[in-house]
Coordinates of C-alpha atoms and ligand atoms in Angstrom, one line a residue:
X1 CA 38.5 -123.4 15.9
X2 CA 36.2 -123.7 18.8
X3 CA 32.5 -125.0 18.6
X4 CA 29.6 -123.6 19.6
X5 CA 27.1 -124.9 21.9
X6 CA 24.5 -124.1 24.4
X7 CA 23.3 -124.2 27.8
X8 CA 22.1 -127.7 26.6
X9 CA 25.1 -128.9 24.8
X10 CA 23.3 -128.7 21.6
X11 CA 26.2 -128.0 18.9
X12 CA 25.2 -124.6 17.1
X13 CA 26.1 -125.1 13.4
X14 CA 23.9 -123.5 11.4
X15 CA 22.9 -119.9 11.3
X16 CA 19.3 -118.1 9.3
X17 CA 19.6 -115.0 7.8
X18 CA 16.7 -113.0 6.8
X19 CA 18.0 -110.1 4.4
X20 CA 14.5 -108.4 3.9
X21 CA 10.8 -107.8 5.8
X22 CA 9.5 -107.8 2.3
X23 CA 7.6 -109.9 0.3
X24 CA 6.3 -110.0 -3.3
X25 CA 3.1 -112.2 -1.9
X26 CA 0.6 -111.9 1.0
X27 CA -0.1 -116.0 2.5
X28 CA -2.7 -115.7 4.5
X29 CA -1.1 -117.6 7.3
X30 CA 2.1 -115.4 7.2
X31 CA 1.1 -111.8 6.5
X32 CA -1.6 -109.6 7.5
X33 CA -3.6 -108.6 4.1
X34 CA -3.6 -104.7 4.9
X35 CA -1.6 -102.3 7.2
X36 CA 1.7 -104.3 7.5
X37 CA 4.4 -102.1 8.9
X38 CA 7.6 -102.7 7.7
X39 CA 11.2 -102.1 8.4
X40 CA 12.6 -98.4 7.5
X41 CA 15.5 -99.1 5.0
X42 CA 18.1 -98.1 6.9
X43 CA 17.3 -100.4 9.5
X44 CA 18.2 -103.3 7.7
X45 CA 21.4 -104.9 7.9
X46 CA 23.6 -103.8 5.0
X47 CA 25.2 -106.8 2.9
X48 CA 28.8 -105.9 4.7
X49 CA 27.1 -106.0 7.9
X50 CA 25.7 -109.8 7.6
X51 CA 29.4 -111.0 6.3
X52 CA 30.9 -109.4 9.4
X53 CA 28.4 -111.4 11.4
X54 CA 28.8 -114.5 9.0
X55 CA 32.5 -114.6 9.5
X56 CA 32.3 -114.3 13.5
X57 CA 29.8 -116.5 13.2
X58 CA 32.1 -118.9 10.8
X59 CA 35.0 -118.1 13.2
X60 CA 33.2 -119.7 16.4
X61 CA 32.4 -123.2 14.0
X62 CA 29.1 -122.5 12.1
X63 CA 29.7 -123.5 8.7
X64 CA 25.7 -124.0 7.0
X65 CA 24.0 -120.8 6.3
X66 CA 20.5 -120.4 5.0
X67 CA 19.2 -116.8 3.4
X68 CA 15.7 -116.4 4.0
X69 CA 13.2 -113.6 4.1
X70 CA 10.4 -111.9 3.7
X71 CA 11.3 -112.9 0.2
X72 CA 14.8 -112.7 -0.2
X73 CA 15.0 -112.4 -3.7
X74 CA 12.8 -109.2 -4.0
X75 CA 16.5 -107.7 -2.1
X76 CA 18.7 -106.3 -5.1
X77 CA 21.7 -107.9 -5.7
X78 CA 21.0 -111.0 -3.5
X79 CA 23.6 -112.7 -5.8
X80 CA 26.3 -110.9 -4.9
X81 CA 25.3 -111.5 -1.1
X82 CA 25.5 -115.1 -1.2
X83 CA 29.1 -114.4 -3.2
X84 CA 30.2 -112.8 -0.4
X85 CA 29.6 -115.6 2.4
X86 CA 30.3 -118.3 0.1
X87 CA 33.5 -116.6 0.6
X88 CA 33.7 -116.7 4.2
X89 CA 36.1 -119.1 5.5
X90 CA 34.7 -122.1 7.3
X91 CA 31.1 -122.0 5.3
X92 CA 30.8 -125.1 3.2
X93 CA 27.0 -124.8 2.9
X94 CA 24.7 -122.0 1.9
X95 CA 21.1 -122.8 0.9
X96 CA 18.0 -120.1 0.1
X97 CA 14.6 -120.2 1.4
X98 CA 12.1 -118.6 -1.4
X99 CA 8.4 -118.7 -2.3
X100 CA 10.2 -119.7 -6.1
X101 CA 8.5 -116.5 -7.9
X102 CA 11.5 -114.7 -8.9
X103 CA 13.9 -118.4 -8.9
X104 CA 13.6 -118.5 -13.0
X105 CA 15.2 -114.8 -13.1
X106 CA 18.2 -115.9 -10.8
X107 CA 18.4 -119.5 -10.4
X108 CA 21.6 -119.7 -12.8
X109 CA 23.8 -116.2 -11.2
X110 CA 22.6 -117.8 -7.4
X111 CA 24.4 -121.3 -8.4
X112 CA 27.5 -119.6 -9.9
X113 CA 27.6 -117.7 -6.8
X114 CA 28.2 -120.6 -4.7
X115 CA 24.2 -121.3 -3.5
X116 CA 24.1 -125.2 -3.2
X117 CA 20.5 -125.4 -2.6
X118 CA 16.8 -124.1 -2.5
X119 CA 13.4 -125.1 -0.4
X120 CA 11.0 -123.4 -2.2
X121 CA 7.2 -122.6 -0.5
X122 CA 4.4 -123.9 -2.2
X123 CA 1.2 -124.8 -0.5
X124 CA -1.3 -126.0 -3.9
X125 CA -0.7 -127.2 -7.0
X126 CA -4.0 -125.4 -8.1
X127 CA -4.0 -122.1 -9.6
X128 CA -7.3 -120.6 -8.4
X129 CA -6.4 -121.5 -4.7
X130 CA -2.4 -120.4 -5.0
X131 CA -4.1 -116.6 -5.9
X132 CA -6.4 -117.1 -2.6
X133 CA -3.6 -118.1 -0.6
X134 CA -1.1 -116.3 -1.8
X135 CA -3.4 -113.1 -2.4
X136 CA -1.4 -112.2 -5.6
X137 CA 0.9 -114.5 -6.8
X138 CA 0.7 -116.7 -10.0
X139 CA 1.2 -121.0 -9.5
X140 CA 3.0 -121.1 -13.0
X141 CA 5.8 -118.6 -11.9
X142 CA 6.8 -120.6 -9.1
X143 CA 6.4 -124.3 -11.2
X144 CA 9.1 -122.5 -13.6
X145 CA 11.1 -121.5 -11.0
X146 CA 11.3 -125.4 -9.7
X147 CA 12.5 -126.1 -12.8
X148 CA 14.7 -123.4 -13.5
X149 CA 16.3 -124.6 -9.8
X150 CA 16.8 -127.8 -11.1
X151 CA 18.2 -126.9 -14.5
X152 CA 20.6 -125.0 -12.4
X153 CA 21.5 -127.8 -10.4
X154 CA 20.1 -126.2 -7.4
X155 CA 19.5 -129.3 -5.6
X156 CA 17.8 -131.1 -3.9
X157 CA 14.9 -128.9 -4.6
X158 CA 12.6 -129.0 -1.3
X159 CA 9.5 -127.9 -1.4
X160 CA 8.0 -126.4 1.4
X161 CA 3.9 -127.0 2.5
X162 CA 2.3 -125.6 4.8
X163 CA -0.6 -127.7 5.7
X164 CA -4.0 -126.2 6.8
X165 CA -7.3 -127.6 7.8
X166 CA -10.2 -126.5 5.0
X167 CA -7.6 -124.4 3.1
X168 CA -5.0 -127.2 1.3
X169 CA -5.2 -130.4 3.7
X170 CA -7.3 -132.1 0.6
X171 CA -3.6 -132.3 -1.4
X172 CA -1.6 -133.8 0.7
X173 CA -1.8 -137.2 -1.4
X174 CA -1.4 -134.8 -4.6
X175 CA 1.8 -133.3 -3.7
X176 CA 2.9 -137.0 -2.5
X177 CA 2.4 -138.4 -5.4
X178 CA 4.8 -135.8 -7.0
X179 CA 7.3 -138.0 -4.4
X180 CA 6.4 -140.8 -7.1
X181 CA 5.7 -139.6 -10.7
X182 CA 8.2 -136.7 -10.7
X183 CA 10.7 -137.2 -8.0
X184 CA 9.9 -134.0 -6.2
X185 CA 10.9 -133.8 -2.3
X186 CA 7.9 -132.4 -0.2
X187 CA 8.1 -131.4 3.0
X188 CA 5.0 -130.7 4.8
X189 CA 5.1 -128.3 7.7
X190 CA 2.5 -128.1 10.9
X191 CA 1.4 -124.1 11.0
X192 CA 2.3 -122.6 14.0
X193 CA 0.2 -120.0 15.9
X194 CA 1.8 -116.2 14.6
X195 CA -0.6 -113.2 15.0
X196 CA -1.5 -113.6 11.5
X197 CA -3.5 -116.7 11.1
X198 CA -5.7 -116.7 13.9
X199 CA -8.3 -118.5 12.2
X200 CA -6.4 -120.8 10.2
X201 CA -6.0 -124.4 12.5
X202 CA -3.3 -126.9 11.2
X203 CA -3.2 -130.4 10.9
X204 CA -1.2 -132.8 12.7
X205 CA 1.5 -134.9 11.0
X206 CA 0.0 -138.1 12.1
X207 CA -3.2 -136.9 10.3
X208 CA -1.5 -136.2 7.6
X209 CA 0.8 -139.6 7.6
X210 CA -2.3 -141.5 8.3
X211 CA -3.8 -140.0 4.9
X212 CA -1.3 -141.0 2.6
X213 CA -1.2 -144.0 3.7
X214 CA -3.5 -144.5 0.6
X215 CA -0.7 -144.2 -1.4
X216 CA 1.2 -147.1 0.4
X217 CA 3.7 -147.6 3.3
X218 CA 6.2 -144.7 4.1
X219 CA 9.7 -146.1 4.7
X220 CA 12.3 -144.2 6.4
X221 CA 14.8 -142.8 4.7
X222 CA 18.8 -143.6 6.1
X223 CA 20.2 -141.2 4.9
X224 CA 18.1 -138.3 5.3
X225 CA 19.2 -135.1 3.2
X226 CA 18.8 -132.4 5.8
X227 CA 20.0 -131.8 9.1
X228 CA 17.3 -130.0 9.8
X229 CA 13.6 -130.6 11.6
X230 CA 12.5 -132.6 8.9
X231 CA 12.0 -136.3 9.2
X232 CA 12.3 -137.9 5.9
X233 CA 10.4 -140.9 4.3
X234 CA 10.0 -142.5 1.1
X235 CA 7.1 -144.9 -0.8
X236 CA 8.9 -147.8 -1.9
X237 CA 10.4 -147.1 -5.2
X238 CA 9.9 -143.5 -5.1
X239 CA 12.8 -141.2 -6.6
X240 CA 11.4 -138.2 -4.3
X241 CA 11.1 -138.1 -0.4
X242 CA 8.3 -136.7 2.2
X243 CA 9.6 -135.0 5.2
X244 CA 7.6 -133.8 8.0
X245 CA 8.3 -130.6 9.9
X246 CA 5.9 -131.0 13.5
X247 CA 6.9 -128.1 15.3
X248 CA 3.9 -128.6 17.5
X249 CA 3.0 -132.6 17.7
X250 CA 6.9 -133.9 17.5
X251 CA 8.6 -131.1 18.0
X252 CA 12.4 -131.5 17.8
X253 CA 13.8 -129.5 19.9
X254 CA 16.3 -130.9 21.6
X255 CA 17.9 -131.1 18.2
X256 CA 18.1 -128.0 17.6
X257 CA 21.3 -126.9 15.8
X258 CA 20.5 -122.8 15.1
X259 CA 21.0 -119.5 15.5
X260 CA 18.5 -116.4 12.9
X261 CA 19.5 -112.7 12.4
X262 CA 16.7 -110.9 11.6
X263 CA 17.1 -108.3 8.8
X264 CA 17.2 -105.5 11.5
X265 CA 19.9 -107.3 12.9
X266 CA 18.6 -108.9 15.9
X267 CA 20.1 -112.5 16.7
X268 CA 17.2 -114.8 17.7
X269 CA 17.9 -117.9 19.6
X270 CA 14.3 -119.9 19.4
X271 CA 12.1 -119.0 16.7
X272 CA 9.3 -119.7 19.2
X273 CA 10.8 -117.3 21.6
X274 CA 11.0 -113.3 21.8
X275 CA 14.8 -113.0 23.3
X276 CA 17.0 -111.6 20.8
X277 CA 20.2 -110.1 21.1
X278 CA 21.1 -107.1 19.3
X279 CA 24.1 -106.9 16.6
X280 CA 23.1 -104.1 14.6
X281 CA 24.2 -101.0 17.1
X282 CA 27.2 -102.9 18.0
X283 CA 28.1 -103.6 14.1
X284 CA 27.3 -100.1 13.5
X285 CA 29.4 -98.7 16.7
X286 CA 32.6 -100.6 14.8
X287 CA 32.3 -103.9 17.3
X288 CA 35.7 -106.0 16.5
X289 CA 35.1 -109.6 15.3
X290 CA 36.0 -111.2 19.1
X291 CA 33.4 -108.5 20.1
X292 CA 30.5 -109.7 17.6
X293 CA 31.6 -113.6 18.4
X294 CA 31.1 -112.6 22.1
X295 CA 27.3 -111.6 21.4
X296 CA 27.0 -114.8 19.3
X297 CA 27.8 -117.0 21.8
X298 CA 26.0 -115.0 24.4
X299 CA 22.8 -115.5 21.8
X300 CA 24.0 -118.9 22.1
X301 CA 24.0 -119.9 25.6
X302 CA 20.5 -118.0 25.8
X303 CA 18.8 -120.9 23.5
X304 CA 15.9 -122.1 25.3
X305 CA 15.7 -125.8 26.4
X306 CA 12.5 -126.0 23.9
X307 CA 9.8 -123.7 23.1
X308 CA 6.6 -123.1 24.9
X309 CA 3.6 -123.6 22.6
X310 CA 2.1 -126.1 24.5
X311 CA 1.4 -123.6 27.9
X312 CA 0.1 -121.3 25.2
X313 CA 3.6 -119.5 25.3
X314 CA 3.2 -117.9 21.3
X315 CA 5.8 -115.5 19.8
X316 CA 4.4 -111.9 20.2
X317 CA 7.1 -109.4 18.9
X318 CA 7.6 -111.1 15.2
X319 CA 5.3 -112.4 12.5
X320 CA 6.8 -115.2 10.6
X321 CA 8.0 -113.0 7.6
X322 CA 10.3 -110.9 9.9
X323 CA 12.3 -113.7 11.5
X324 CA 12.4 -115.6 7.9
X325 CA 11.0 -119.2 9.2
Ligands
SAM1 N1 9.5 -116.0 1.3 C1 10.2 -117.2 1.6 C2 9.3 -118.4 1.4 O1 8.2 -118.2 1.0 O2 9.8 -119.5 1.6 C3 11.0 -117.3 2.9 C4 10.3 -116.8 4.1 S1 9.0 -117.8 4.7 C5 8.6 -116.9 6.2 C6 9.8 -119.2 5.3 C7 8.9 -120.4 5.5 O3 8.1 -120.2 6.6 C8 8.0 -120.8 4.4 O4 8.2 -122.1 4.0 C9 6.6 -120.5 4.9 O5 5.7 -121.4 4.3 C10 6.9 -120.8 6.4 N2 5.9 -120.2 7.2 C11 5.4 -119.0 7.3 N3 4.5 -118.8 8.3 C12 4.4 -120.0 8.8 C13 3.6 -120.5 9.9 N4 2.7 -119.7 10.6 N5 3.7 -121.8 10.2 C14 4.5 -122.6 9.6 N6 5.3 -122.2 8.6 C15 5.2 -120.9 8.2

């Protein structure tokens, strides 16, 4: 098997795939609240179609997938999606990206299925603020979903926060805590500049790490569980972790190990950056598997060195929900 890499000799390993546009909630930083345009149904990859891209993708050495959304399990049949790729040979990692309100529902079928793990979005612990945030989602749906991850052996559960200035900054040492008393793995994530939350400002990951120092010192952790953007920490004793994602104030670049196909099947090489490469009109005009690895590794070598935020460079052609994070 060969193995992919880019101009930059980064090793590609690990490929996002968003299965939907849509989402059963409205976060303020992520969707507009009224006139969002979404895709037409039939412009969405069809389950087949992502397995025929998994498995060129698997063929040229990417073995960790990730299905994300939108919210990917408001897609029908999601299940027997991540049946298929588990099925793919050369994957020996698939792991789902939710916002946890539908996990209780499918947590079970998904693990049978062959999902090893979830990261599940949650920005408050308090019910009053996860309405505002969300604009229509309930705090206790998501909490039973954590658990019903867990009682699934979903894990590690990671939960994802999104940490903004005014809206959520004042739990940071909450949701650490939970690192502590309940073992929980939080991972909190600098918000990056999409159309949609123009007046929402982040706050940087040294604020934030400077803030819980309250809670003692942060030791980091050996042997991290991700091979991701996250850099993970511990407080002494703790069963759980805390990870920081710092796309704008460390960003990590460099390490960058990924490839996302968008649910209109568009292969994206930077999540920061507007190139894509189109798979859908070739997948739908019968492209062979050497033909679809082709456009991989052309998606591939097309990986910028490192995005562009800091000249003001911001993504223009996709909001967050439509390239799946
Ligand atoms: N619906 C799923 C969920 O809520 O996890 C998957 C899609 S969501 C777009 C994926 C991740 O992107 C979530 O953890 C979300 O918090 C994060 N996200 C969305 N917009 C963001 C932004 N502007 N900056 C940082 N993270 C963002």
């Amino acid at each position: 098997m060969t193995c992919l890499s880019d101009s930059f000799q980064r090793p590609i390993n690990y490929l996002r795939i968003s299965v939907t546009d849509r989402c059963n909630l409205r976060c303020v930083y992520c969707m507009p609240d009224h006139g969002i345009a979404l895709l037409p149904h039939g412009e969405i990859l069809r389950y087949e179609e992502v397995l025929r891209v998994a498995r060129a993708a698997a063929a040229l050495g990417i073995n960790k997938l990730r299905v994300t959304g939108g919210e990917p399990l408001v897609r029908s049949d999601l299940t027997e999606l991540v049946r298929m790729l588990s099925a793919v040979d050369g994957i020996d990692d698939i792991a789902l990206t939710t916002n946890g309100v539908l996990l209780r529902q499918h947590a079970m079928a998904l693990k049978e299925a062959g999902l090893k793990r979830v990261n599940v979005s949650l920005d408050t612990l308090d019910r009053d603020r996860y309405g505002r945030i969300t604009r229509c989602g309930r705090l206790d749906d998501v909490l039973d979903g954590i658990d019903a991850a867990k009682d699934a052996g979903l894990e590690p559960v990671k939960l994802n926060v999104v940490v903004m200035k005014g809206i959520n900054d004042d739990e940071v040492l909450e949701f650490a805590r939970l690192t502590m008393d309940e073992g929980w793995h939080v991972r909190f994530i600098e918000l990056m500049p999409f159309d949609s939350d123009a007046h929402l400002s982040p706050v940087p990951t040294s604020e934030i790490r400077e803030r819980l120092l309250a809670l003692g010192p942060l030791e980091p952790c050996l042997h991290s569980h991700g091979n991701g953007p996250a850099k993970y920490f511990r407080f002494p004793q703790a069963r759980g972790t805390v990870g920081f994602i710092s796309p704008l104030t460390e960003h990590f670049c460099f390490n960058c190990n990924r490839l996302r196909l968008t649910a209109d099947g568009k292969l994206r090489p930077c999540l920061l950056s507007d190139y894509e490469v189109d798979l859908k009109s070739p997948l739908r005009n019968g492209a062979s598997l050497d033909e679809l690895m082709e456009l991989i590794r052309q998606a591939a070598a097309a990986k910028p060195r490192g995005h562009q935020l800091a000249a003001g460079v911001h993504p223009e052609s996709r909001a967050m929900r439509q390239i799946g994070g």
